GROMACS .gro file of C-alpha atoms in nm:
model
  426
    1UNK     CA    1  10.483  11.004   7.313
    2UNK     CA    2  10.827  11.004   7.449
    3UNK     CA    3  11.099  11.109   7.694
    4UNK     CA    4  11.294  11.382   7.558
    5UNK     CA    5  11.522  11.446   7.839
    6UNK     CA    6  11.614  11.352   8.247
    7UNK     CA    7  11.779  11.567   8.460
    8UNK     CA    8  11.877  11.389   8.834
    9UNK     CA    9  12.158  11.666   8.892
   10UNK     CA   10  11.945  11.719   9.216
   11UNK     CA   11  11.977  11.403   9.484
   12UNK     CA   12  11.690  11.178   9.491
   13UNK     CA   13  11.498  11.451   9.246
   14UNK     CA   14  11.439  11.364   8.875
   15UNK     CA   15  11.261  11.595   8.634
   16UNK     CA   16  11.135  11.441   8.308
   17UNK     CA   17  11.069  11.607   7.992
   18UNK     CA   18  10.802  11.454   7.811
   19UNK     CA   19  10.676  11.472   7.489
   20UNK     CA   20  10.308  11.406   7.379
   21UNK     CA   21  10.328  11.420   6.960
   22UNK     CA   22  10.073  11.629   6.775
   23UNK     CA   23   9.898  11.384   6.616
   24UNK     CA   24   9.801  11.177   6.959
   25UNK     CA   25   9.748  11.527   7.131
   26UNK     CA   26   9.520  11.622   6.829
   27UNK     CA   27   9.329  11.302   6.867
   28UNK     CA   28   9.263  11.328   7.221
   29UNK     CA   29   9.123  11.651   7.190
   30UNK     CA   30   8.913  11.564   6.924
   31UNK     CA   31   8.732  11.319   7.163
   32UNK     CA   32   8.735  11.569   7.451
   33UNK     CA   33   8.520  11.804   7.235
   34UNK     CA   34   8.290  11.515   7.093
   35UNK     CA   35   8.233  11.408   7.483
   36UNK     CA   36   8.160  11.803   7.577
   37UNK     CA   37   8.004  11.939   7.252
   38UNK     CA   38   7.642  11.835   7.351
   39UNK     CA   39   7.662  12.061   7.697
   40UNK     CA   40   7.794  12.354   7.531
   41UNK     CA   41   7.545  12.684   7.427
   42UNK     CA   42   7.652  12.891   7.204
   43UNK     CA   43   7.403  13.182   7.110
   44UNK     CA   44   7.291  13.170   6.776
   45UNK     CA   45   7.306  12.745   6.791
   46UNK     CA   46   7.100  12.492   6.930
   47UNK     CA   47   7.301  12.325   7.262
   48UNK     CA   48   7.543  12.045   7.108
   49UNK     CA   49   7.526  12.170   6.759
   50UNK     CA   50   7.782  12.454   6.721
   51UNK     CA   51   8.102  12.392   6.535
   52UNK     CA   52   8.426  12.360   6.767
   53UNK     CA   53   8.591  12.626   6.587
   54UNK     CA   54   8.321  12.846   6.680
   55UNK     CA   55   8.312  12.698   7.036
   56UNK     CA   56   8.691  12.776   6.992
   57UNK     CA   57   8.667  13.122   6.851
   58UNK     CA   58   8.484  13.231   7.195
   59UNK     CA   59   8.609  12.951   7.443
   60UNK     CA   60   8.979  12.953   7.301
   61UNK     CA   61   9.151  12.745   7.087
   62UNK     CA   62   9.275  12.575   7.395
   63UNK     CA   63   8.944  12.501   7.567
   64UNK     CA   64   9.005  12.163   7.563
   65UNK     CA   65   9.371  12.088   7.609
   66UNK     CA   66   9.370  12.066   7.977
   67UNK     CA   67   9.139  11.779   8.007
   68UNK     CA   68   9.276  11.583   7.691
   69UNK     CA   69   9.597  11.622   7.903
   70UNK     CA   70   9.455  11.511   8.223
   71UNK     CA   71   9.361  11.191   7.995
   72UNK     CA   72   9.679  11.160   7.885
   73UNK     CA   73   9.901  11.218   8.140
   74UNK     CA   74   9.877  10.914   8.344
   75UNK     CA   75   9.998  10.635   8.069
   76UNK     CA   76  10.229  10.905   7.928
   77UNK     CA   77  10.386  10.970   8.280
   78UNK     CA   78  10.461  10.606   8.363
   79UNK     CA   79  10.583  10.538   8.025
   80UNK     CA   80  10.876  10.811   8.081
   81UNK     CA   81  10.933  10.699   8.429
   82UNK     CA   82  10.975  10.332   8.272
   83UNK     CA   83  11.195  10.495   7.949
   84UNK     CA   84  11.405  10.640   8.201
   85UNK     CA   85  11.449  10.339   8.451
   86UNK     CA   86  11.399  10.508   8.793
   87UNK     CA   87  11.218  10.422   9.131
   88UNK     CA   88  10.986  10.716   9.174
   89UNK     CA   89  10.830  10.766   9.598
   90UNK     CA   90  10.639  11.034   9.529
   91UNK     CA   91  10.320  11.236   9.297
   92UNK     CA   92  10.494  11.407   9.033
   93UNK     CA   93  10.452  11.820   8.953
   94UNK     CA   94  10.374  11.851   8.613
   95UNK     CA   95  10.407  12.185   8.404
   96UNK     CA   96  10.331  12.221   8.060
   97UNK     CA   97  10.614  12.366   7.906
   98UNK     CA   98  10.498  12.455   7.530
   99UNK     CA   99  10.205  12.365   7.320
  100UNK     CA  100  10.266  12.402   6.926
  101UNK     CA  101  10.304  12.214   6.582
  102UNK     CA  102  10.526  11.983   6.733
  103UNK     CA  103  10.277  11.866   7.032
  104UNK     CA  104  10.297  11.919   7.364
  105UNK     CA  105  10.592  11.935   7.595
  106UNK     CA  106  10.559  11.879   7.967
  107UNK     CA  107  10.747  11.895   8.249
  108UNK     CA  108  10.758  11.625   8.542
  109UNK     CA  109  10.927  11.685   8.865
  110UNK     CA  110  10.919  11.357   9.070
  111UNK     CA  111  11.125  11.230   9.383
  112UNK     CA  112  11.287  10.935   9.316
  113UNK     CA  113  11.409  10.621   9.574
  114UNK     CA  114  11.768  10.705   9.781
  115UNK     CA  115  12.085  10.519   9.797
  116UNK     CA  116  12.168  10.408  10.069
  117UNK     CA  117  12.469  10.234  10.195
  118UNK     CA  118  12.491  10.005  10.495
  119UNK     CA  119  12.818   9.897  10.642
  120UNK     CA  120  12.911   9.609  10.865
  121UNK     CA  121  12.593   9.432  10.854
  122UNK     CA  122  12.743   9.098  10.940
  123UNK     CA  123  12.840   8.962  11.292
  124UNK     CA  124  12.630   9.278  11.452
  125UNK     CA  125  12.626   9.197  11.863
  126UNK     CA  126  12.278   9.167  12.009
  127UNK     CA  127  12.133   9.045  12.314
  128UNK     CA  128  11.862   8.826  12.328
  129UNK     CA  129  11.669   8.723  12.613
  130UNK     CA  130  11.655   8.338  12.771
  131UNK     CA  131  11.364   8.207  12.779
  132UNK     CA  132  11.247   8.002  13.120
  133UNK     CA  133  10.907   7.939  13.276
  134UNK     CA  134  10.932   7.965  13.668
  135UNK     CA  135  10.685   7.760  13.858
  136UNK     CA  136  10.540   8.103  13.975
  137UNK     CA  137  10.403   8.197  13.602
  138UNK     CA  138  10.282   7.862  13.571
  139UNK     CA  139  10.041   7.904  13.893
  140UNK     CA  140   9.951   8.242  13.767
  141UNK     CA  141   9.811   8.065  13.460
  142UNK     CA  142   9.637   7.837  13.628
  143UNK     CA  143   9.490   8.114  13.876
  144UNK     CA  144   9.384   8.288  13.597
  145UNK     CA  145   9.156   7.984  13.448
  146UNK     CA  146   9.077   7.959  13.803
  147UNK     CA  147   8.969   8.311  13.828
  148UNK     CA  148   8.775   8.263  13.472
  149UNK     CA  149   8.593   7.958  13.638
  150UNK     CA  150   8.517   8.119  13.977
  151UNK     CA  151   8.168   8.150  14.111
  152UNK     CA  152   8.010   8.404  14.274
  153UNK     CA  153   7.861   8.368  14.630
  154UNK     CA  154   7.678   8.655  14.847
  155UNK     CA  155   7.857   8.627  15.167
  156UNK     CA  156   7.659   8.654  15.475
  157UNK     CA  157   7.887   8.576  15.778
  158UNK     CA  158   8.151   8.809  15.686
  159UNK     CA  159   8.326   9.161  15.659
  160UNK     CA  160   8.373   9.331  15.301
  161UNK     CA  161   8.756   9.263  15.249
  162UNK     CA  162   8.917   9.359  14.914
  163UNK     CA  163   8.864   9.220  14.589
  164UNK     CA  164   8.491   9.165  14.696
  165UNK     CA  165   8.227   9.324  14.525
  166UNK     CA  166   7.978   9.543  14.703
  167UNK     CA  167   7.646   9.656  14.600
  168UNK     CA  168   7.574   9.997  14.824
  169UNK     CA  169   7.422  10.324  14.823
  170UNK     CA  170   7.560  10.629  14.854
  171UNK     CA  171   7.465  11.015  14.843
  172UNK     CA  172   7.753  11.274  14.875
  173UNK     CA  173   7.782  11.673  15.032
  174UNK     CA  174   8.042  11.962  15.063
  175UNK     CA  175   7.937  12.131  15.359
  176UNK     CA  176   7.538  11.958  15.408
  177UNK     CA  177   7.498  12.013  15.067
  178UNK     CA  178   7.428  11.733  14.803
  179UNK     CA  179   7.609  11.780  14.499
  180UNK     CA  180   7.530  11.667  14.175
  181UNK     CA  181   7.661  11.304  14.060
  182UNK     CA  182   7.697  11.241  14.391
  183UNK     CA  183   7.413  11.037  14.465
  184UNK     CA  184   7.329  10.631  14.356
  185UNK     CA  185   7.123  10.352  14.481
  186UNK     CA  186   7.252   9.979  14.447
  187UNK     CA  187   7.538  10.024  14.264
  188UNK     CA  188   7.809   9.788  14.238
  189UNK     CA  189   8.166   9.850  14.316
  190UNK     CA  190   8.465   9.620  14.317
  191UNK     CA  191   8.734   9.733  14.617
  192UNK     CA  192   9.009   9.755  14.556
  193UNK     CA  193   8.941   9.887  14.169
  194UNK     CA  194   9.026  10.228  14.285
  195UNK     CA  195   8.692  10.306  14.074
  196UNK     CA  196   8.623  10.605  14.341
  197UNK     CA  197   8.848  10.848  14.485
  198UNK     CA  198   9.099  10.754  14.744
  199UNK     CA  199   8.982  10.646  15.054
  200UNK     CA  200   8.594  10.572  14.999
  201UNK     CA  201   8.707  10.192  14.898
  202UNK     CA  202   8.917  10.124  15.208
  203UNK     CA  203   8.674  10.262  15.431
  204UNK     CA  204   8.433  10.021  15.335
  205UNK     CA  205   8.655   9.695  15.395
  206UNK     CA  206   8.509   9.545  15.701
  207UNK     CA  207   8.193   9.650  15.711
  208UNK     CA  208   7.865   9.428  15.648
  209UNK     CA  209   7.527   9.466  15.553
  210UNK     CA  210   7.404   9.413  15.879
  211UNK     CA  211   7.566   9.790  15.977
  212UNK     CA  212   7.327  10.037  16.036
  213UNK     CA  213   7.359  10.366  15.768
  214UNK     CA  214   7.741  10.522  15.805
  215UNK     CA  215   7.914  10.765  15.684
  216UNK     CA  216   8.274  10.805  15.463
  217UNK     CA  217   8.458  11.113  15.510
  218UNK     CA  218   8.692  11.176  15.171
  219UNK     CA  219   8.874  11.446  14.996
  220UNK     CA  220   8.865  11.492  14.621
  221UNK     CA  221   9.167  11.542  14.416
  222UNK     CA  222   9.307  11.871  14.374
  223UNK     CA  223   9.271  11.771  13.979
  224UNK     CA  224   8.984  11.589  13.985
  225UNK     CA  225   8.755  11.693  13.695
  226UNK     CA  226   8.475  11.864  13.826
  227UNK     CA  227   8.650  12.160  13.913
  228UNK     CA  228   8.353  12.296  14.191
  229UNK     CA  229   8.424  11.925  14.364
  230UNK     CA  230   8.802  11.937  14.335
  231UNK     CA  231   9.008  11.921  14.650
  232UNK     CA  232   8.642  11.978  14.896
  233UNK     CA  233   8.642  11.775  15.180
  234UNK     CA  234   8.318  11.570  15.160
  235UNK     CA  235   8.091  11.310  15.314
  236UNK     CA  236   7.919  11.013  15.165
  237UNK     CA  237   7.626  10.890  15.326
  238UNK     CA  238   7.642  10.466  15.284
  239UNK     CA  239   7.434  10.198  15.313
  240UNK     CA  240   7.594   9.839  15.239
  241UNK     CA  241   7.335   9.585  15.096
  242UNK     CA  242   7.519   9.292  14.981
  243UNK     CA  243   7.859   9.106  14.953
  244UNK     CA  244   7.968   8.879  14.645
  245UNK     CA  245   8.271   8.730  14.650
  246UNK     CA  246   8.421   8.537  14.419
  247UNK     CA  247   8.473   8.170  14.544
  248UNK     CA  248   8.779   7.947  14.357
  249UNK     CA  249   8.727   7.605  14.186
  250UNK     CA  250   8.925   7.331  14.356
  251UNK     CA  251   9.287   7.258  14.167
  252UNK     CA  252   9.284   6.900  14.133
  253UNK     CA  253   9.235   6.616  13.834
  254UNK     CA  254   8.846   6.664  13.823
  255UNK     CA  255   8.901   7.108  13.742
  256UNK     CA  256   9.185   6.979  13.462
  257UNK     CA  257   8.896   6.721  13.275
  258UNK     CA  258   8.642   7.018  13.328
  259UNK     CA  259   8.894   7.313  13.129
  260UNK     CA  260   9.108   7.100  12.907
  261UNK     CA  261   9.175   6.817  12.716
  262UNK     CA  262   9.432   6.643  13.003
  263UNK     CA  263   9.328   6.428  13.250
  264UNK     CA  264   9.584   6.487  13.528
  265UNK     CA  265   9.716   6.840  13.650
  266UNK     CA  266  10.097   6.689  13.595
  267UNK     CA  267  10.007   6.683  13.196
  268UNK     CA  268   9.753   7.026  13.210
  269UNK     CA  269  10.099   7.203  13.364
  270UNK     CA  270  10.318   7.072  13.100
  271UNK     CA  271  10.073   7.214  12.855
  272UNK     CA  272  10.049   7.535  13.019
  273UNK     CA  273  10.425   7.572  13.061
  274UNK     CA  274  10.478   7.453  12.675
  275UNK     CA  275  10.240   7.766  12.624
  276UNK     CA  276  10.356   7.995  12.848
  277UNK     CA  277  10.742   7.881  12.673
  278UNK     CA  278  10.625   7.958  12.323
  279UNK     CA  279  10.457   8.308  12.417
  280UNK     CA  280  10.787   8.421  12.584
  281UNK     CA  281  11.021   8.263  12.299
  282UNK     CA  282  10.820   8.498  12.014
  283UNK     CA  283  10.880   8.832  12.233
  284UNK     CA  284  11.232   8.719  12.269
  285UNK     CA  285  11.271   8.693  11.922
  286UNK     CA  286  11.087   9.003  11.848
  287UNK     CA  287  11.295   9.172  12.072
  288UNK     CA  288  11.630   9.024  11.961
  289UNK     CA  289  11.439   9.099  11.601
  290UNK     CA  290  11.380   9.495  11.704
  291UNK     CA  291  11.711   9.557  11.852
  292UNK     CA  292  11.921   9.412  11.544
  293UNK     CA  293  11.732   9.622  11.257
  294UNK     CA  294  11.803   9.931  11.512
  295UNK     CA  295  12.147   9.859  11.519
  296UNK     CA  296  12.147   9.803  11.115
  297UNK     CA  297  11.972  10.178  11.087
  298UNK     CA  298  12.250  10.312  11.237
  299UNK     CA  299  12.488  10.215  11.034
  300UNK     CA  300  12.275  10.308  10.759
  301UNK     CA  301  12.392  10.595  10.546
  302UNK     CA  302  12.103  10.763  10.331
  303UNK     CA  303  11.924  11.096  10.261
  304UNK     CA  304  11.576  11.033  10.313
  305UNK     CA  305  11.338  11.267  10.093
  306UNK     CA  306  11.083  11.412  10.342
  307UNK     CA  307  10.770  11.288  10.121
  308UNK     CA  308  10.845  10.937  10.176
  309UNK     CA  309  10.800  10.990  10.576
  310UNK     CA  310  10.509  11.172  10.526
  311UNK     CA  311  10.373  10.884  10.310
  312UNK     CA  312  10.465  10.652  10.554
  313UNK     CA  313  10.321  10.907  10.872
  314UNK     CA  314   9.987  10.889  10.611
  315UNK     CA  315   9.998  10.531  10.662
  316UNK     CA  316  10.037  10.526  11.038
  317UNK     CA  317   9.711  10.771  11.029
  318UNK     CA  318   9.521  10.544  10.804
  319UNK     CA  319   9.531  10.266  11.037
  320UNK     CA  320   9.517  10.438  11.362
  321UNK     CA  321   9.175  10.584  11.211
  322UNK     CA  322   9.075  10.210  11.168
  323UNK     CA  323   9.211  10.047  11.452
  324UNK     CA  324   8.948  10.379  11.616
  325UNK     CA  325   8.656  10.271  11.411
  326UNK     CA  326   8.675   9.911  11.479
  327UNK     CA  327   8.606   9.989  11.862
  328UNK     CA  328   8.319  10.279  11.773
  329UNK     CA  329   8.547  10.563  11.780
  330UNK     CA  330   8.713  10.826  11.525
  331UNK     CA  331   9.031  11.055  11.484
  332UNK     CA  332   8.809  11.368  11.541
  333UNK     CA  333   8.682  11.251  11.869
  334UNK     CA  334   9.045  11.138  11.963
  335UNK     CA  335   9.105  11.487  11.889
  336UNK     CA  336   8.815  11.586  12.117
  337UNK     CA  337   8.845  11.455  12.416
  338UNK     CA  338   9.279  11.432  12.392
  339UNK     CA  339   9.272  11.856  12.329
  340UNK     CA  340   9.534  11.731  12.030
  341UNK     CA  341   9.536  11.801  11.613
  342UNK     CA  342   9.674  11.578  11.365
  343UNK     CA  343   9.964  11.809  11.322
  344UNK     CA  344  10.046  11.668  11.664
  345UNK     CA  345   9.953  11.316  11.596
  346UNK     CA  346  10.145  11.329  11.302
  347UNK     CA  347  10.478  11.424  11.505
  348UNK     CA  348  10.397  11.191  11.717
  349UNK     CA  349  10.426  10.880  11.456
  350UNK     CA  350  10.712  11.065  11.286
  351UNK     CA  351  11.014  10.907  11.514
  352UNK     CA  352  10.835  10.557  11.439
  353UNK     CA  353  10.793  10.628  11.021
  354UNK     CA  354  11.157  10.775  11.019
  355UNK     CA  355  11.242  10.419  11.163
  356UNK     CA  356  11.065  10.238  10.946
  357UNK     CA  357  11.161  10.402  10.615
  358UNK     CA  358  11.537  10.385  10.655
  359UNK     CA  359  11.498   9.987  10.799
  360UNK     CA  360  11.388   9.953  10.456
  361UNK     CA  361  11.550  10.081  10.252
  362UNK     CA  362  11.866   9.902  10.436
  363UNK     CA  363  11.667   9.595  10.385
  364UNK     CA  364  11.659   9.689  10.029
  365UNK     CA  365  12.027   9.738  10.019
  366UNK     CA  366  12.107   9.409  10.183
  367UNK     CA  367  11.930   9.246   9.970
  368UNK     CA  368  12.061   9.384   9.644
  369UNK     CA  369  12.399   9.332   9.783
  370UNK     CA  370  12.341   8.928   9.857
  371UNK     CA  371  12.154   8.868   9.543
  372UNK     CA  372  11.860   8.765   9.747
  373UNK     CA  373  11.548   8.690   9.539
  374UNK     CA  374  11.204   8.496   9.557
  375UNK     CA  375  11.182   8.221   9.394
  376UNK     CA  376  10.846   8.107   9.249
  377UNK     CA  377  10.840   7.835   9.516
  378UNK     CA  378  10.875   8.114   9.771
  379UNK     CA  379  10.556   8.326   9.611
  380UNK     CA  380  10.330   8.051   9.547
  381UNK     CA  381  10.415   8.008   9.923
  382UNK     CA  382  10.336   8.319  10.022
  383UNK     CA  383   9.992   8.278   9.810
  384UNK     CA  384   9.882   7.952   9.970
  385UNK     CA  385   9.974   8.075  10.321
  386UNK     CA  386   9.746   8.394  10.251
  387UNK     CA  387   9.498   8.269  10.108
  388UNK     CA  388   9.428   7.994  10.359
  389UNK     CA  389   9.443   8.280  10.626
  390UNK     CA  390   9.146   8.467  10.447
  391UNK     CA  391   8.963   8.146  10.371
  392UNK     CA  392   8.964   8.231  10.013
  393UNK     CA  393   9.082   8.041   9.679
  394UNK     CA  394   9.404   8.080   9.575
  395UNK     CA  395   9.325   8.216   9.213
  396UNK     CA  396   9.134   8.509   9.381
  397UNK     CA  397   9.417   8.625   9.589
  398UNK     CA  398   9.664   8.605   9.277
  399UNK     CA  399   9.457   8.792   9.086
  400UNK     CA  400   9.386   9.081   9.347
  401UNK     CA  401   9.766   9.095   9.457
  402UNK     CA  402  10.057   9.139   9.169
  403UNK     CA  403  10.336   8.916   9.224
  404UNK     CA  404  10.590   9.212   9.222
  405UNK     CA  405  10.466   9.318   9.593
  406UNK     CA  406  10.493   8.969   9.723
  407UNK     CA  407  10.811   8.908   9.575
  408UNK     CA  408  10.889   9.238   9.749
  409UNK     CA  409  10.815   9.133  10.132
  410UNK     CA  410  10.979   8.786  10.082
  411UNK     CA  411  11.296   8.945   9.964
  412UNK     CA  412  11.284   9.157  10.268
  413UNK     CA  413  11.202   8.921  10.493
  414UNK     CA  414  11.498   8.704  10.351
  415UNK     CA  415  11.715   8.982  10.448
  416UNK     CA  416  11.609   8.992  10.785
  417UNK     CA  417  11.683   8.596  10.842
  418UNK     CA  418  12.028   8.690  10.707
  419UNK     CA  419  12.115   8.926  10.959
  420UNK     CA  420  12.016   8.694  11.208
  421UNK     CA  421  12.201   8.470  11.093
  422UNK     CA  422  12.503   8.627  11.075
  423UNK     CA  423  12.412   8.829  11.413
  424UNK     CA  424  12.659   8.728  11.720
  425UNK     CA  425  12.372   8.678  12.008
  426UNK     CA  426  12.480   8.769  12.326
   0.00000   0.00000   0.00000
């Protein structure tokens, strides 16, 4: 087996001619027909017992070739593409170009990794965002354990006022007449949700259970769903049975001990604004992050093959799908209930993959261009720190993940921390 020729007159295309030699080819074939000579009838023979070259003589002498090729072809194929030292993104065509006495000649047509060229990466201008904590997100915090703590209590000597929850009845009509889904018994609504159309929530602020029957006197949507309800005027029969209303833990020393580890709420606000600090610093660095690999795309020169967005788009797809199953869904009933296709998802994620491809490959470039590389500090590193994050032994993650594709995301990541390092932060 061997490379014979490479043409890369075409940009970012390579086509490979490969030879398999006879005596390989021959050998191959000779097992094909010793795996598929026992499910062969031929008249005249019992099944598995007829000569090949009388299997031949009716089948063809090349019966077999196309799966001893199929055998071959994979090894073969990344042998060449080794041979001929290039960086292949995509599934090769193959076309077999001649079979005879000297073996078997093939064809490979394979798109290969672009240049690209990316100027002025050094001392780009970004902005990145100061990071403070106001007294006013620090009490939102702490109204929000607050909230988390609350209890509920049915109020009795009071009006419904919003943010209460309400348990009521209700039965709608158009004109006297009850329409369907427009009728419930104790069902709890929160005002102020805007779970119902406009107007039926507001109309029940100040009112208590102690109210006799009354009525609400709403309009639906001109777009509302149901399209025999939308835009009817229509009247909802209600009676209010109960109030709940959530009822705030006292702020002091005593509600600090009961949520955390402090003792005083001078140290439990120090640990909420160190919190609240270290949330806001990581979005202003993945902002600042963001903003100065969209400034290095652009001056990013490269021709991007098409297949290697439409890998990445496939990628984008794969983990949509999952992020869909993981909360009991699926792409077709996205489909479903969004009237969309993939063909339109697809375009959808194709801004984002273009993106992402050509941030790459300027990574790549960067990289290649500072003589970054991982050292074997760096990837044991990178194995320890992944390995403790599954909770598995380090020997099992090296021997599920090759080296080359962590060596790969730590040179990349390297370039990034150059080109903030060299960025001029505004």
């Amino acid at each position: 087996m061997s490379l014979k020729s490479i043409n890369t007159e075409q940009k970012n295309l390579a086509e490979l001619e490969i030879l398999i030699e006879k005596p390989v080819f021959d050998d191959e074939v000779d097992k094909v027909f010793k795996k598929n000579a026992a499910k062969i009838t031929v008249p005249g023979f019992r099944k598995g017992k007829a000569p090949r070259r009388i299997i031949e003589k009716m089948y063809g002498t090349s019966y077999f070739y196309e799966e001893a090729i199929d055998h071959l072809l994979p090894d073969i194929y990344q042998s060449a593409v080794a041979e001929a030292g290039i960086d292949t993104v995509s599934r090769p065509e193959v076309e077999i170009k001649s079979i005879d006495d000297g073996g078997v000649l093939l064809c490979a047509k394979v798109y290969t990794k672009p240049a690209a060229v990316v100027t002025d990466y050094k001392g780009i201008e970004v902005k990145k965002d100061k990071v403070r904590v106001t007294k006013e997100e620090i009490s939102a915090e702490v109204d929000k354990i607050r909230q988390r703590n609350a209890r509920i209590i049915t109020i009795t000597d009071a009006p419904a006022a919003e943010g209460d929850e309400v348990v009521i009845d209700y039965e709608g009509s158009i004109d006297g007449v009850p329409f369907e889904g427009g009728k419930a018994e104790k069902q709890n609504l929160k005002l102020g949700s805007h779970t119902f159309i406009d107007g039926f929530e507001d109309a029940l602020i100040g009112k208590t259970p102690s109210d006799e029957s009354f009525d609400i006197d709403v309009t639906f949507p001109a777009e509302y769903g149901a399209e025999q309800l939308a835009g009817k005027a229509a009247v909802f029969k209600i009676k209010l049975h109960e109030i709940r209303r959530s009822e705030l833990p006292e702020y002091d020393d005593e509600f600090v001990k009961d949520v955390s580890e402090f003792g005083t709420i001078a140290e439990y606000e120090a640990d909420v604004k160190a919190k609240i600090k270290e949330r806001k610093t990581a979005e202003s660095d993945r902002k600042f992050e963001d903003e100065l690999l969209s400034k290095v795309a652009e001056k990013t020169e490269v021709e991007i093959p098409d297949c290697m967005i439409e890998s990445e788009i496939d990628g984008y797809i794969q983990d949509y799908d999952y992020r869909l199953r993981s909360q009991g869904g699926s792409l077709d009933l996205y489909y479903k209930y969004t009237g969309t296709d993939e063909k339109t998802l697809r375009e959808s994620f194709r801004p984002g993959a273009e993106k992402q491809v050509k941030t790459r490959l300027a990574l790549e470039y960067i990289a290649k261009a500072e003589n970054i590389e991982a050292s074997d500090e760096d990837i044991e590193a990178e194995y320890e720190k992944i390995a403790s994050g599954y909770g598995i032994e380090i020997e099992k993650i090296k021997s599920s993940i090759p080296a080359a594709d962590i060596t790969g995301d730590i040179v990349l990541r390297k370039a990034v921390q150059l080109l903030k390092d060299n960025a001029v932060i505004k």
